[in-house]
mmCIF file of C-alpha atoms in Angstrom:
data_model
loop_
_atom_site.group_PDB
_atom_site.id
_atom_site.type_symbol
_atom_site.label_atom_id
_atom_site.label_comp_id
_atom_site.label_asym_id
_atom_site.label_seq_id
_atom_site.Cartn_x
_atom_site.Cartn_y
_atom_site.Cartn_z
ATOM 1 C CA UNK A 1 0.000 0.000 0.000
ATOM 2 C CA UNK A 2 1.670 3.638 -1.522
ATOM 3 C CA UNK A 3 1.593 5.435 1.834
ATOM 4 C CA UNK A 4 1.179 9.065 1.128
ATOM 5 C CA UNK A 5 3.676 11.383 2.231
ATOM 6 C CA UNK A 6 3.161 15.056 2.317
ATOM 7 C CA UNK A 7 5.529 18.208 2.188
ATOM 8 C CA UNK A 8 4.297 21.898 1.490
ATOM 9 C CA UNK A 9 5.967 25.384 1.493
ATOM 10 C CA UNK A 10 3.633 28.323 2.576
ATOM 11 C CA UNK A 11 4.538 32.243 1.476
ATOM 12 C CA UNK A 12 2.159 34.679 2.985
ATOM 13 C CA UNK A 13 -1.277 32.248 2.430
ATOM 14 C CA UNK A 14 -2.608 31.598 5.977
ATOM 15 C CA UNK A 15 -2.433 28.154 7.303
ATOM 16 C CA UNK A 16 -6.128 27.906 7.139
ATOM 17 C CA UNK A 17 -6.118 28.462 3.413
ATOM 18 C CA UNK A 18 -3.027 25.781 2.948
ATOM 19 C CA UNK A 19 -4.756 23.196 4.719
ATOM 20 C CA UNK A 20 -7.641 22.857 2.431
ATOM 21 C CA UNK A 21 -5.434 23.135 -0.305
ATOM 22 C CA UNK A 22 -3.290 20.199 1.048
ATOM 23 C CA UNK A 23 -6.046 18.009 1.015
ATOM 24 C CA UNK A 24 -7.185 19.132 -2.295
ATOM 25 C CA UNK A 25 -3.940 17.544 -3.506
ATOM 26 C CA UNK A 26 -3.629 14.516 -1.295
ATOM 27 C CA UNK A 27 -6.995 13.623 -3.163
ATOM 28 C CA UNK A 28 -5.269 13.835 -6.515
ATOM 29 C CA UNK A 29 -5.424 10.535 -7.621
ATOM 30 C CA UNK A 30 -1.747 10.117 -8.095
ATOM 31 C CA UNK A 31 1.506 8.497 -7.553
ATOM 32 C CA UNK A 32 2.837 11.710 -6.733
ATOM 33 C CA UNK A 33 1.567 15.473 -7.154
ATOM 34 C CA UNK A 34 3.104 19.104 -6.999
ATOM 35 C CA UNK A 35 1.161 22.334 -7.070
ATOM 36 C CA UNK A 36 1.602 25.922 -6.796
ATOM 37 C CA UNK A 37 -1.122 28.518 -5.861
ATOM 38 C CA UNK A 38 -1.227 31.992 -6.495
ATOM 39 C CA UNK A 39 -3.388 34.465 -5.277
ATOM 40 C CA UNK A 40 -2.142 38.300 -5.964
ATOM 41 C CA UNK A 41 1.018 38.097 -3.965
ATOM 42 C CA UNK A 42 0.366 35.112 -1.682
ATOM 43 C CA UNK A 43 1.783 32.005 -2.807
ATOM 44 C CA UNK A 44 1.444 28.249 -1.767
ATOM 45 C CA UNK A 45 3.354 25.331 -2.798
ATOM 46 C CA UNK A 46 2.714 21.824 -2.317
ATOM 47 C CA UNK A 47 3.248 18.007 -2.864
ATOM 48 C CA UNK A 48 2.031 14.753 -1.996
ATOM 49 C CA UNK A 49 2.410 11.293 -2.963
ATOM 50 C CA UNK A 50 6.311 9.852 -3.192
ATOM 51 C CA UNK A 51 9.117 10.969 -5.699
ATOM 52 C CA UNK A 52 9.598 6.785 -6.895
ATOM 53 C CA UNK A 53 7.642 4.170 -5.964
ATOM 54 C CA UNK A 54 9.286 1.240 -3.593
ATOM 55 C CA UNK A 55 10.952 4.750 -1.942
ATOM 56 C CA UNK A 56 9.583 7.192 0.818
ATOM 57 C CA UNK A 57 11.305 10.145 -0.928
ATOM 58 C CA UNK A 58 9.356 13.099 -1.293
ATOM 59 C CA UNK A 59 8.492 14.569 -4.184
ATOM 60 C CA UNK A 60 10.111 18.008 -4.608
ATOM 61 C CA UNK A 61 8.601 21.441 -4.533
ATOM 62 C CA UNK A 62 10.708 22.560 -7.045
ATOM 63 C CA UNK A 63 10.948 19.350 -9.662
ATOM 64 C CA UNK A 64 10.890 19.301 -12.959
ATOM 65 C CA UNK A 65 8.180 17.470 -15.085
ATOM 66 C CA UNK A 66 7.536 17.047 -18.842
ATOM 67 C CA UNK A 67 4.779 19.487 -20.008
ATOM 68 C CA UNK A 68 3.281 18.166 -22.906
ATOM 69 C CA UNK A 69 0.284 20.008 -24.874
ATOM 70 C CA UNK A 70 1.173 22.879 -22.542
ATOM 71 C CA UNK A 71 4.321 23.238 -24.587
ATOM 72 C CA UNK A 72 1.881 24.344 -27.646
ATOM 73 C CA UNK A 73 1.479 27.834 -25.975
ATOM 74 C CA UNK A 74 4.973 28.567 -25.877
ATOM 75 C CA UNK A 75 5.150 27.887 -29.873
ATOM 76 C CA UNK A 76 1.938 29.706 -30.212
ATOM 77 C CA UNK A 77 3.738 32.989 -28.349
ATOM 78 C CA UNK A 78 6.498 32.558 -30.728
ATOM 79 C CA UNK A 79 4.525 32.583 -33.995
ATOM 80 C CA UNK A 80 2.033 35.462 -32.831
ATOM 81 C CA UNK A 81 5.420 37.693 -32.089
ATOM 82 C CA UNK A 82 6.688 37.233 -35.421
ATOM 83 C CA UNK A 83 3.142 38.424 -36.192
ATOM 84 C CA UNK A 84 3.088 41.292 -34.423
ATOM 85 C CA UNK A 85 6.795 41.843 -35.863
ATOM 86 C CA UNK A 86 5.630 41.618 -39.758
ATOM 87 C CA UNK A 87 7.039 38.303 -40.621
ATOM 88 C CA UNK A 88 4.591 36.442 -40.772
ATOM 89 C CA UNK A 89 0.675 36.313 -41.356
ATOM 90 C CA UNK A 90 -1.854 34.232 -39.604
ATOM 91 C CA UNK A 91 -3.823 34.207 -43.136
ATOM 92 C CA UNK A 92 -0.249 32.474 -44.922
ATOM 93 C CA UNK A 93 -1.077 29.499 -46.393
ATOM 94 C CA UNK A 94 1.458 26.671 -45.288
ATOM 95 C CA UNK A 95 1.905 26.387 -48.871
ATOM 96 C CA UNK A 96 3.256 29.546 -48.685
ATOM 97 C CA UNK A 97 6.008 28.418 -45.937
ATOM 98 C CA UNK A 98 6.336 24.983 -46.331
ATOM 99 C CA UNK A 99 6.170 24.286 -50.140
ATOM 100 C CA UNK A 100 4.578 20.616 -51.277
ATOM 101 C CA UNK A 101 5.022 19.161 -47.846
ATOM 102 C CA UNK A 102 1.108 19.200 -46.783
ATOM 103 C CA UNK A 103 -1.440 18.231 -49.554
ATOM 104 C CA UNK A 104 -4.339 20.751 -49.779
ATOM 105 C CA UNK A 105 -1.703 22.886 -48.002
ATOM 106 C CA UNK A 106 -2.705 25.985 -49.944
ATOM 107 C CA UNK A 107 -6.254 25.868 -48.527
ATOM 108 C CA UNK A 108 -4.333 25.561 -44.475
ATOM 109 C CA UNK A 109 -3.586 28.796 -42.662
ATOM 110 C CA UNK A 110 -1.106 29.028 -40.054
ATOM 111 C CA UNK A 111 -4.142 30.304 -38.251
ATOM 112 C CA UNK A 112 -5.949 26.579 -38.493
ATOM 113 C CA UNK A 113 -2.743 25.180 -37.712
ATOM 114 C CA UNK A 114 -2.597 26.831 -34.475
ATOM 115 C CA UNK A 115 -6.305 26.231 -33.712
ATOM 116 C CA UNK A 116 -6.928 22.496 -34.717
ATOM 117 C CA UNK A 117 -9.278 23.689 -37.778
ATOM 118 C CA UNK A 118 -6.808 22.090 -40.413
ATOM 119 C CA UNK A 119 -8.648 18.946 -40.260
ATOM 120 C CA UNK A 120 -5.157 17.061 -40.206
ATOM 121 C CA UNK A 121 -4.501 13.942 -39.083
ATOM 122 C CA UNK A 122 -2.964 13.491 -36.095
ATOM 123 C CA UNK A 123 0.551 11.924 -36.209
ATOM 124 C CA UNK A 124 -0.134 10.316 -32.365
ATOM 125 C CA UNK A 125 -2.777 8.075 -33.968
ATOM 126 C CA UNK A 126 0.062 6.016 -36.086
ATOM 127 C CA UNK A 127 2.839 5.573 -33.324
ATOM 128 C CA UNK A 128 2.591 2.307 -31.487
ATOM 129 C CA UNK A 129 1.158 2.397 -27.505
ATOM 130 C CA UNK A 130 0.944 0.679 -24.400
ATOM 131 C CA UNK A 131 0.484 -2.409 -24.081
ATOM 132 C CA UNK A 132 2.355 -2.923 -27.974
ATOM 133 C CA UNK A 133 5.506 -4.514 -27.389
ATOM 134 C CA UNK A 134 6.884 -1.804 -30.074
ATOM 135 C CA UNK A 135 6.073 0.876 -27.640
ATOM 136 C CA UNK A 136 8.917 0.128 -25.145
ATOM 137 C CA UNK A 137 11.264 -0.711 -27.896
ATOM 138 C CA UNK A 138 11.140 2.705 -29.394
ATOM 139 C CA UNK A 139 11.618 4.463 -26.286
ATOM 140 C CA UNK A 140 15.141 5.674 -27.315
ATOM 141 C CA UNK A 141 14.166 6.504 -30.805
ATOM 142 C CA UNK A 142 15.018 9.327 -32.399
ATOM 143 C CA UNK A 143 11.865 11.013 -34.380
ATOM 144 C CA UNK A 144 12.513 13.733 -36.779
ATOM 145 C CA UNK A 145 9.518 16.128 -37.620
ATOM 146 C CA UNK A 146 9.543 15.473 -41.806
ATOM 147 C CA UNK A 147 9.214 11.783 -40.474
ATOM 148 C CA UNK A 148 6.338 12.254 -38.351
ATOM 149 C CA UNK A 149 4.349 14.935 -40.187
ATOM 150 C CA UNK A 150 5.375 12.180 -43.446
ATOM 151 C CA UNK A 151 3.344 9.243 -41.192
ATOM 152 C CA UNK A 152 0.698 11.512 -40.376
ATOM 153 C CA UNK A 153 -0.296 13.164 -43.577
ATOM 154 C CA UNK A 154 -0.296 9.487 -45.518
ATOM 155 C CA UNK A 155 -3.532 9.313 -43.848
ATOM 156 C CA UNK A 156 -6.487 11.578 -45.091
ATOM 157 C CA UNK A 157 -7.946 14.376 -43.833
ATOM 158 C CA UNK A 158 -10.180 14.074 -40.568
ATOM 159 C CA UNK A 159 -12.878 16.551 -42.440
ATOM 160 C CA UNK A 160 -12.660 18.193 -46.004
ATOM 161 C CA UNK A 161 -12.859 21.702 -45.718
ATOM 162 C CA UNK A 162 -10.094 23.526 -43.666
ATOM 163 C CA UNK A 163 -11.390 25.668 -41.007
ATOM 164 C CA UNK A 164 -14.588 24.133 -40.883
ATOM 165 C CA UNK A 165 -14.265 21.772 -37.846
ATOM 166 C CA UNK A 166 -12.205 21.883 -34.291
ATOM 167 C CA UNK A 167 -10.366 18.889 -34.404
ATOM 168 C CA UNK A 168 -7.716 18.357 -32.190
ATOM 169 C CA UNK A 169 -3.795 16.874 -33.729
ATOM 170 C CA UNK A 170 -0.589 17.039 -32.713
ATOM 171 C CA UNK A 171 0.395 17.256 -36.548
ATOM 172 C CA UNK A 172 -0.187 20.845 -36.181
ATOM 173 C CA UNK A 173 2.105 21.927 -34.510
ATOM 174 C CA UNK A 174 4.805 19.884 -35.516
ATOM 175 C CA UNK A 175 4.349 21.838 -38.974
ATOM 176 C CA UNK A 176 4.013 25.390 -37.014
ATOM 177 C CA UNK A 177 7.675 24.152 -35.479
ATOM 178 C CA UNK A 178 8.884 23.924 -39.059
ATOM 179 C CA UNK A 179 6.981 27.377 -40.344
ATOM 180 C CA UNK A 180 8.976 29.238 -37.405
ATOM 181 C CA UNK A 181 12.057 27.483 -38.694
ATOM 182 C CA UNK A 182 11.549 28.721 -42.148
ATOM 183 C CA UNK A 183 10.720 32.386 -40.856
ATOM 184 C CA UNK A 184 13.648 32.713 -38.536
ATOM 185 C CA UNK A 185 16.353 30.405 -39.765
ATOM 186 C CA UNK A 186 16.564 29.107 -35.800
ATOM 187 C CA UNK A 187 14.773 26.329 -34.541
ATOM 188 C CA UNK A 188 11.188 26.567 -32.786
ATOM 189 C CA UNK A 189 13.433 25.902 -29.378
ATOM 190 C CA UNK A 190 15.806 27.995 -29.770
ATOM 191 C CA UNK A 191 13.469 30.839 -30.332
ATOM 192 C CA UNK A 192 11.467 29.694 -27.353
ATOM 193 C CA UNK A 193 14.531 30.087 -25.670
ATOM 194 C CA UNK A 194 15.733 33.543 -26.772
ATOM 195 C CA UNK A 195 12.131 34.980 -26.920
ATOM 196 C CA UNK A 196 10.724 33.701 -23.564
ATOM 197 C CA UNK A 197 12.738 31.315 -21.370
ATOM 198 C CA UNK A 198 15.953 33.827 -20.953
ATOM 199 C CA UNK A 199 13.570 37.233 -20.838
ATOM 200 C CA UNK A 200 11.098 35.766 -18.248
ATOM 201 C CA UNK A 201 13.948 34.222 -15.880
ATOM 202 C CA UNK A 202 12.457 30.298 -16.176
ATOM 203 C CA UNK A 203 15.480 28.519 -14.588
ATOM 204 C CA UNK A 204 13.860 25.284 -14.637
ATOM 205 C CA UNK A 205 12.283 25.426 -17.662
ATOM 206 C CA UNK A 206 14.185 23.670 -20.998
ATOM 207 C CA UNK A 207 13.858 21.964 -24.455
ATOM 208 C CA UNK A 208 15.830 18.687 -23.978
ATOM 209 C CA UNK A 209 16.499 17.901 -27.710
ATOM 210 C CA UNK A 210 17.094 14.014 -27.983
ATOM 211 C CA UNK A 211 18.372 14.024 -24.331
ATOM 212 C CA UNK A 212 16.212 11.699 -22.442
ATOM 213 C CA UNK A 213 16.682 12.599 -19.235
ATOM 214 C CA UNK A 214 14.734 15.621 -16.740
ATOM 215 C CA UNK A 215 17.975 17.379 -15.532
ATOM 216 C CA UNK A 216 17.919 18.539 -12.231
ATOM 217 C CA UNK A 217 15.182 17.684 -9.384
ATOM 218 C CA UNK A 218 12.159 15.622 -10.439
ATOM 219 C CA UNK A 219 9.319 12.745 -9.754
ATOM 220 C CA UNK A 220 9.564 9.371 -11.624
ATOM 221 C CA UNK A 221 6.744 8.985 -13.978
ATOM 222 C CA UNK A 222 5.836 5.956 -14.979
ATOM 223 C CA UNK A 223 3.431 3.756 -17.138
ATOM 224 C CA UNK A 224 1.508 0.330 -17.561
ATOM 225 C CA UNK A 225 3.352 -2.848 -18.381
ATOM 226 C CA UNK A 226 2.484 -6.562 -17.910
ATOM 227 C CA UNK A 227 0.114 -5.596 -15.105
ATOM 228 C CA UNK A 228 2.231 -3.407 -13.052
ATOM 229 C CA UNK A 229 4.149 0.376 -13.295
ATOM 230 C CA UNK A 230 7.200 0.399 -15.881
ATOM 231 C CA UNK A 231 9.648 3.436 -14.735
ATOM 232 C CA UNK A 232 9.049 5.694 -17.969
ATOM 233 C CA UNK A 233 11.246 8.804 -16.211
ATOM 234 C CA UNK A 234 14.325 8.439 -19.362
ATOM 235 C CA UNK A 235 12.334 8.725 -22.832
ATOM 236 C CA UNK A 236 13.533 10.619 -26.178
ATOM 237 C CA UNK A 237 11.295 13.441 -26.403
ATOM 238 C CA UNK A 238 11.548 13.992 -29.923
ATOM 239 C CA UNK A 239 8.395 11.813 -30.128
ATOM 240 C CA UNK A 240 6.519 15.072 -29.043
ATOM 241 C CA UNK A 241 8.628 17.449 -30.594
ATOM 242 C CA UNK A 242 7.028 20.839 -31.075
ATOM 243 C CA UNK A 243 3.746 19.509 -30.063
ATOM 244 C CA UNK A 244 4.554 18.521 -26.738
ATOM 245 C CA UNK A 245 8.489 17.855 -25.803
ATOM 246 C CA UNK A 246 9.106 20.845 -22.810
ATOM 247 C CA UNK A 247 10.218 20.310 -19.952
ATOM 248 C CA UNK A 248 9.498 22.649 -17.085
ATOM 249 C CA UNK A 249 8.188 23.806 -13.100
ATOM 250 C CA UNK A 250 5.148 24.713 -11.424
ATOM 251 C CA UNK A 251 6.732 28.368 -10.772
ATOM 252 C CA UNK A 252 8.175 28.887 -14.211
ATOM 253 C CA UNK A 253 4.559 27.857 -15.936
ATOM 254 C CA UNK A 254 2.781 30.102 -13.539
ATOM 255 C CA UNK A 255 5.107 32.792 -14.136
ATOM 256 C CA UNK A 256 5.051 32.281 -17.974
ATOM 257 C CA UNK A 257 0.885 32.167 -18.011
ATOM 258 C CA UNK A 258 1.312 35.658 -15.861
ATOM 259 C CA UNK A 259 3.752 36.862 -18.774
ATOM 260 C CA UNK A 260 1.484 36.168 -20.999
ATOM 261 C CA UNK A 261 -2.043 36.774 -20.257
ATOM 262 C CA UNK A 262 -0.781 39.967 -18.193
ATOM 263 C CA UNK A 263 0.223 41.871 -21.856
ATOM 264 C CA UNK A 264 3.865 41.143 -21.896
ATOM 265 C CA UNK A 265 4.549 39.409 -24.311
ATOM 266 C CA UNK A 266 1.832 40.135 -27.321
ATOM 267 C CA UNK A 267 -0.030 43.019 -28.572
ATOM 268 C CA UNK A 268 -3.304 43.562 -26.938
ATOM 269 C CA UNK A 269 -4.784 42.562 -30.421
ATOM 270 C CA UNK A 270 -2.789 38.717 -30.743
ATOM 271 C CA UNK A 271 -3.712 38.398 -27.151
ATOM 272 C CA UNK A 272 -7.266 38.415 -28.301
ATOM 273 C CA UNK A 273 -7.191 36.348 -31.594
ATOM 274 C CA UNK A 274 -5.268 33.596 -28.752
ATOM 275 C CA UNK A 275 -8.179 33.816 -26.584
ATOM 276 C CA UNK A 276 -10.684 33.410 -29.656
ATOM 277 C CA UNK A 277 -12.047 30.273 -30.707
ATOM 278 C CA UNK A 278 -11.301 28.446 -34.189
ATOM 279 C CA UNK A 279 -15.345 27.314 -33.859
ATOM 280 C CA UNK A 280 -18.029 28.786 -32.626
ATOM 281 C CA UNK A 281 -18.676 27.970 -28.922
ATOM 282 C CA UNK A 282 -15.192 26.434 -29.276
ATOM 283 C CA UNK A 283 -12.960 26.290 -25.940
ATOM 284 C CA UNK A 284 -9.786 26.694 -27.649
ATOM 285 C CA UNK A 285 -7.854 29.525 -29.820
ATOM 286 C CA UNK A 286 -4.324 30.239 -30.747
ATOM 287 C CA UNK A 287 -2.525 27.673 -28.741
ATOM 288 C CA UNK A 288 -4.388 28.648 -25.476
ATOM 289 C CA UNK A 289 -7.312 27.150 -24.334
ATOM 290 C CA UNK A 290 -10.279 27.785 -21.091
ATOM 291 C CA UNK A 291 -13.385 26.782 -19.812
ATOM 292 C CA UNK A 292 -15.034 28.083 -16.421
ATOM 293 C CA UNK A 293 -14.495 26.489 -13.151
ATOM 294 C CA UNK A 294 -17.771 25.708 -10.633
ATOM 295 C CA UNK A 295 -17.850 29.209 -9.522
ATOM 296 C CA UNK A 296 -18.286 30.605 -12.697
ATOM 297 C CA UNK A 297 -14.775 32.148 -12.988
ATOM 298 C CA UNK A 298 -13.131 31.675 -16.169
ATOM 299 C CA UNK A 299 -9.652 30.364 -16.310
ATOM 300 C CA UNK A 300 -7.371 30.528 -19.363
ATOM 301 C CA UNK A 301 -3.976 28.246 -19.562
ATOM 302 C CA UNK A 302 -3.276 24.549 -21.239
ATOM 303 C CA UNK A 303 -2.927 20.896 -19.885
ATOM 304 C CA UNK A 304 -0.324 18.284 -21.020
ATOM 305 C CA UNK A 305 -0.077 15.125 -21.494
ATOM 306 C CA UNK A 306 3.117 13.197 -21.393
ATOM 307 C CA UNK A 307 2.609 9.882 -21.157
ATOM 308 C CA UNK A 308 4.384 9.366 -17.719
ATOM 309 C CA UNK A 309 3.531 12.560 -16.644
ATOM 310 C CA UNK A 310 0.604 15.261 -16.794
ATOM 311 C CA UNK A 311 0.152 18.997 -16.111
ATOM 312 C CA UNK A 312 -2.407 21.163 -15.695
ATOM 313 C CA UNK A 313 -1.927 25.446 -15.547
ATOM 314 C CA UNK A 314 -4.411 28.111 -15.883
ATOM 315 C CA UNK A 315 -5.193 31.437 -14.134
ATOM 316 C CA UNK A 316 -7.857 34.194 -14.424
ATOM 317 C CA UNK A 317 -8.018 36.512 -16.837
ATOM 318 C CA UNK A 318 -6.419 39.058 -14.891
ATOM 319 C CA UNK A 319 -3.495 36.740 -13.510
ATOM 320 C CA UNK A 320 -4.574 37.619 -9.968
ATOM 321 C CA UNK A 321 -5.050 33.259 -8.930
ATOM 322 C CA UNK A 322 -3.141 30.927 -10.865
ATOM 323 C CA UNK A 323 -2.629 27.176 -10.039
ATOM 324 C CA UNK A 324 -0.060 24.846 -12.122
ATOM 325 C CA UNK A 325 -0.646 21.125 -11.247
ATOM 326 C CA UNK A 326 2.186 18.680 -12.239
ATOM 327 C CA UNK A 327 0.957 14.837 -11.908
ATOM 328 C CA UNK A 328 2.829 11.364 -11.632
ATOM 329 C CA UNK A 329 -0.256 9.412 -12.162
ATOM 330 C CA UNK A 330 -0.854 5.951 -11.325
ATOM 331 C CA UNK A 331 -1.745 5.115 -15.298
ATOM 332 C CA UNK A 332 -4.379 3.493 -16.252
ATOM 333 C CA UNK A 333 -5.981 5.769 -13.541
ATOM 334 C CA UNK A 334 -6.877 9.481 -15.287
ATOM 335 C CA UNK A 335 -6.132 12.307 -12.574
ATOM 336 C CA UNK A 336 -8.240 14.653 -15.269
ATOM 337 C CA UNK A 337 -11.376 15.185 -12.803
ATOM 338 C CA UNK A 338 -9.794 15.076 -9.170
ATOM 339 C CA UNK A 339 -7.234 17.815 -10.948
ATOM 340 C CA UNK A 340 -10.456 19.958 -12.121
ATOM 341 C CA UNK A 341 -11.648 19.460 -8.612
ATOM 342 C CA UNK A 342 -8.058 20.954 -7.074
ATOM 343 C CA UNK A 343 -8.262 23.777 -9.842
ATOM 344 C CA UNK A 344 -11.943 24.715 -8.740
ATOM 345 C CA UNK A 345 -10.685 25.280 -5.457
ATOM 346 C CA UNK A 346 -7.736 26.928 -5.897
ATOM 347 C CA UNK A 347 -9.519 29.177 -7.616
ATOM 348 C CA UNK A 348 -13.386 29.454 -6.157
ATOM 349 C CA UNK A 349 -11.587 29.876 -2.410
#
């Protein structure tokens, strides 16, 4: 039995707020669980759970943990400020950028790219998963983007006419990772780097490359295998690549979501067309997505999904409460709705 062992770190939230909160995230269901609260100036930080299973180590307040989807609005950022600096249009056609790689590609904007309107097919649907013995054999490969966008467009269309439909695929953004490429002549990382990691001071926050490892403090995540947990901490994250392959902290995503939604880092006018949908009553724009918590407040951020490992950030339009939720989850378990319950109250206190 996984015997739950707490530590938390409380800056200027009073112990009768932290408590809840503590319990909000022992509830987690989760082999281990990290948070950070923010409300104005007050912050909390927690964890719960163990660091490794068979261990008693805690899991640290400060680790590290692969992002996911939530790396999707750091590439969104990147294209919309080489909007806002004239290089590039959301109307281009990825014709336009990425000449006779996508078919139909003159009728694709980088706009449906970055919304899931492209109606492309989603690369994630042709890799081998768990349980498929192939799975755990590739989980040193090195994936190139041509390769993967190659595997995913020899499949058709999801719908016909671009724009059309909200459809969600990783495809996308692998493509938007070779657009910035094209525009800049650096790669979609190292312009994440230059552009937001240095500027906003995110210490813990990197793109590993083909490096498999999480550098610095960090949970084990893990995943199912012949009935039990298979340590799946050391993967190649080029399988994500520009749709999913960050690496980063429950501070830095908090402070980057601040960054972002607070004006610094777009025109008032790119900051909109994020928040707007690519369908109507849609719940997701530019790389950013939302949806309103039980007390009516609406929260704007990104979750990821890493296979070992799963995040959650969002905070209020104004930045003033912000949670960021990093989960170790006990797979085939899905943390998704006792995470929503932890955001609601973070937020709803």
């Amino acid at each position: 039995m996984l015997v739950a062992l707490v530590t938390a770190a409380v800056v200027g939230l009073t112990s009768g707020v932290a408590s809840p909160l503590q319990k909000g995230l022992d509830d987690v269901v989760a082999i281990g669980a990290v948070a950070e609260v923010r409300d104005g100036g007050a912050v909390w930080r927690g964890t719960s759970g163990v660091a490794e299973l068979g261990s008693s180590r805690k899991v640290p307040v400060a680790g590290r943990f692969r992002i996911g989807s939530i790396t999707k609005t750091f590439v969104a950022t990147v294209v919309l400020q080489l909007v806002a600096e004239k290089r590039i249009r959301l109307e281009d056609s990825v014709e336009r950028w990425l000449p006779g790689v996508v078919p139909n590609g003159a009728n694709i904007t980088v706009r449906q790219l970055l919304n899931h309107t492209s109606g492309l097919y989603d690369f994630k649907e042709t890799l081998p998963m768990p349980p498929s013995a192939e799975f755990y054999a590739l989980r040193y490969r090195t994936w190139t983007a041509p390769e993967q966008i190659e595997r995913a467009l020899a499949n058709p269309p999801v719908f016909d006419k671009p724009g059309s439909q909200y459809d969600y695929s990783n495809t996308n953004y692998l493509l938007i990772g070779e657009i910035i490429e094209k525009v800049t002549g650096r790669t979609y990382a190292e312009e994440i780097e230059r552009r937001l990691i240095r500027p906003l001071g995110l210490h813990g926050t990197s793109l590993p490359g083909t490096s498999p490892y999480i550098k610095g403090p960090h949970a084990h995540g893990y995943i199912p295998k012949d009935g039990g947990q298979l340590d799946f901490t050391e993967m190649n994250p080029t399988l994500f690549g520009a749709s999913g392959d960050m690496i980063s902290t429950t501070r830095d995503l908090n402070r980057f979501f601040a960054a972002l939604l607070g004006g610094q880092l777009l025109p008032a006018r790119l900051l909109d067309a994020m928040k707007t949908p690519g369908t109507a009553d849609g719940k997701y724009g530019l790389g950013l997505a939302w949806h309103d918590t039980s007390c009516k407040v609406r929260v704007y951020g990104n979750d990821g999904d890493a296979l070992a490992y799963q995040a959650y950030s969002f905070s209020t339009e104004d930045t003033r409460r912000q949670v960021t939720v990093a989960v170790t989850p006990h797979l085939p378990d899905n943390p998704d709705k006792s995470v929503d319950a932890f955001v609601d109250q973070a937020i709803c206190r």
